[in-house]
Short mmCIF file of C-alpha atoms in Angstrom, two decimals:
data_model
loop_
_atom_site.label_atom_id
_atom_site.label_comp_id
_atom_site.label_asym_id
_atom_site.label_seq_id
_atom_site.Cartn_x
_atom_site.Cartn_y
_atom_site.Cartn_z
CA UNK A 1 106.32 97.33 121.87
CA UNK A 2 107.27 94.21 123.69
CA UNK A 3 111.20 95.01 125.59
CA UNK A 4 113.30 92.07 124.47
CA UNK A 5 116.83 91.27 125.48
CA UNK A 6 119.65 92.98 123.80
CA UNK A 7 121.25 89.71 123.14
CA UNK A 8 118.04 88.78 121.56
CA UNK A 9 117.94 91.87 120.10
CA UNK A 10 121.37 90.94 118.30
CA UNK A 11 119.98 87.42 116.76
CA UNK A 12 117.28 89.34 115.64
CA UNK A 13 118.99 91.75 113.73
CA UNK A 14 121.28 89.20 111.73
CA UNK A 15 117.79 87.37 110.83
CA UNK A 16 117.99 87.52 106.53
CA UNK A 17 114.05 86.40 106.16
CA UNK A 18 110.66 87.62 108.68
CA UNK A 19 110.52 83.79 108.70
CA UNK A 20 113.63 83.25 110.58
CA UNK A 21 112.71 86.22 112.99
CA UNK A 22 109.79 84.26 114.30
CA UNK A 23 111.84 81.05 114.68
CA UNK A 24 114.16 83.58 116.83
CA UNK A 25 111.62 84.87 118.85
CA UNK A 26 110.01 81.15 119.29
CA UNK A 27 112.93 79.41 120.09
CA UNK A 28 113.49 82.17 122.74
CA UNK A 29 110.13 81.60 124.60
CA UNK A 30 108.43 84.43 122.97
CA UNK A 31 105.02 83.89 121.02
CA UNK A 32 105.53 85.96 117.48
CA UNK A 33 101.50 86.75 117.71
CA UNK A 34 102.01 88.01 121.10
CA UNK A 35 104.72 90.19 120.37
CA UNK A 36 103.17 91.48 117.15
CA UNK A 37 100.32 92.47 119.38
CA UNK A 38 102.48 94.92 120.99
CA UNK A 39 103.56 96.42 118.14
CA UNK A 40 102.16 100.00 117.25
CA UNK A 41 99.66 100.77 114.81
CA UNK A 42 102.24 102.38 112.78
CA UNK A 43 104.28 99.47 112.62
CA UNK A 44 101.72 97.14 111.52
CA UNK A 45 100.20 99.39 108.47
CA UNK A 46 103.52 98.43 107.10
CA UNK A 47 103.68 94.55 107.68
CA UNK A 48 101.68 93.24 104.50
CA UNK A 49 105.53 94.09 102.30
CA UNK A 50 106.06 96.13 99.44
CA UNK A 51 108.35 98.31 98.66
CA UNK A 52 109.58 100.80 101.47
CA UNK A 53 109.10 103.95 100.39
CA UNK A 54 113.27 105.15 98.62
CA UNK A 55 114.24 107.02 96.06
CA UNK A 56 116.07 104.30 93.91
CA UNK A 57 115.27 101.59 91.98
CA UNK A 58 114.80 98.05 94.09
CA UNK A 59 116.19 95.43 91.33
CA UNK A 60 117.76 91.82 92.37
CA UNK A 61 121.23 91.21 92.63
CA UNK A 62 120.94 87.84 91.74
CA UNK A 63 118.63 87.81 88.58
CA UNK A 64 117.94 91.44 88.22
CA UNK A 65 114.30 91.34 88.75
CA UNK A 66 113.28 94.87 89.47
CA UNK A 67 109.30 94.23 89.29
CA UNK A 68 107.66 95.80 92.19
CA UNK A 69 105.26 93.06 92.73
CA UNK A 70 108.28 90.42 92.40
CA UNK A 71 110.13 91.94 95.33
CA UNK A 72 109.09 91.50 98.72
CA UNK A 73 110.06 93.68 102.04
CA UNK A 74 111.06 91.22 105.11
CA UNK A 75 109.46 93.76 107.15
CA UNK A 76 109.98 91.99 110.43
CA UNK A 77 113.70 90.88 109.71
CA UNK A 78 114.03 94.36 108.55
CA UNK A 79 112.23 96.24 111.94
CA UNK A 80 115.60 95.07 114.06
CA UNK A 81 118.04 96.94 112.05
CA UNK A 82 118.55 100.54 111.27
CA UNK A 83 121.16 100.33 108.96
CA UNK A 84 119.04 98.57 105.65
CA UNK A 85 115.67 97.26 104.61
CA UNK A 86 115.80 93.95 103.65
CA UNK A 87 113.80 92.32 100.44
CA UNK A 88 113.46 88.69 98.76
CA UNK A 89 112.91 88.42 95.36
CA UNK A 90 110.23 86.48 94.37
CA UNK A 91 111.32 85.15 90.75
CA UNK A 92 115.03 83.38 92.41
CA UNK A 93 114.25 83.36 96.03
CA UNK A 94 117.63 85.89 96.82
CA UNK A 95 117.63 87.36 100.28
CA UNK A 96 119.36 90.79 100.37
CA UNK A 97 119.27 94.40 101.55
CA UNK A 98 119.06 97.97 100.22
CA UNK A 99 121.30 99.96 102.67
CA UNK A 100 119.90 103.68 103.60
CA UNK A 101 122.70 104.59 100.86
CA UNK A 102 120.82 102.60 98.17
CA UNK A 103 123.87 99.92 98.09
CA UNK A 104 122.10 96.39 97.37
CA UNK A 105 123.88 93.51 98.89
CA UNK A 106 123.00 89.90 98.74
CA UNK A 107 123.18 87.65 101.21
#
């Protein structure tokens, strides 16, 4: 994987949507096909969304959606933080996160 600045590092991991991670990275001189290029195998078996694999229930906290295929993972806003997994629903458009806790917060 590509070594990026920690200050870039920091923008990235306050990044709500994988679209705003690639504005990041683009505005910073760094092509987001290049850098998913250096990415691990690993990491990109897991870049087409879905859920990530917990053991609670994923529902909106802005409608309450809760349909699998209505919720989808930000994986690459979610790959710069440890702390939560981040989703959008599909039916509202809500940003928001799933803690490792299981807490949901909205943006």
């Amino acid at each position: 994987m590509m070594n990026l600045p920690k200050e870039l590092l920091t923008k990235l991991e306050s990044a709500e949507s994988d679209v705003q991670v690639c504005k990041i990275l683009a505005d910073n001189g760094i092509d987001p096909e290049e850098f998913e290029r250096s990415l691990p195998d690993n990491y990109l078996e897991e870049v087409n969304g879905g859920y990530k694999r917990l053991d609670i229930d994923i529902h909106c906290p802005d409608c309450g959606n809760g349909e699998r295929d209505e919720i989808s993972r930000q994986f690459w806003a979610s790959m710069f933080t440890d702390s939560a997994t981040k989703y959008r629903c599909r039916k509202c458009n809500c940003y928001f996160k799933v803690s490792s806790y299981g807490v949901i917060t909205k943006y």
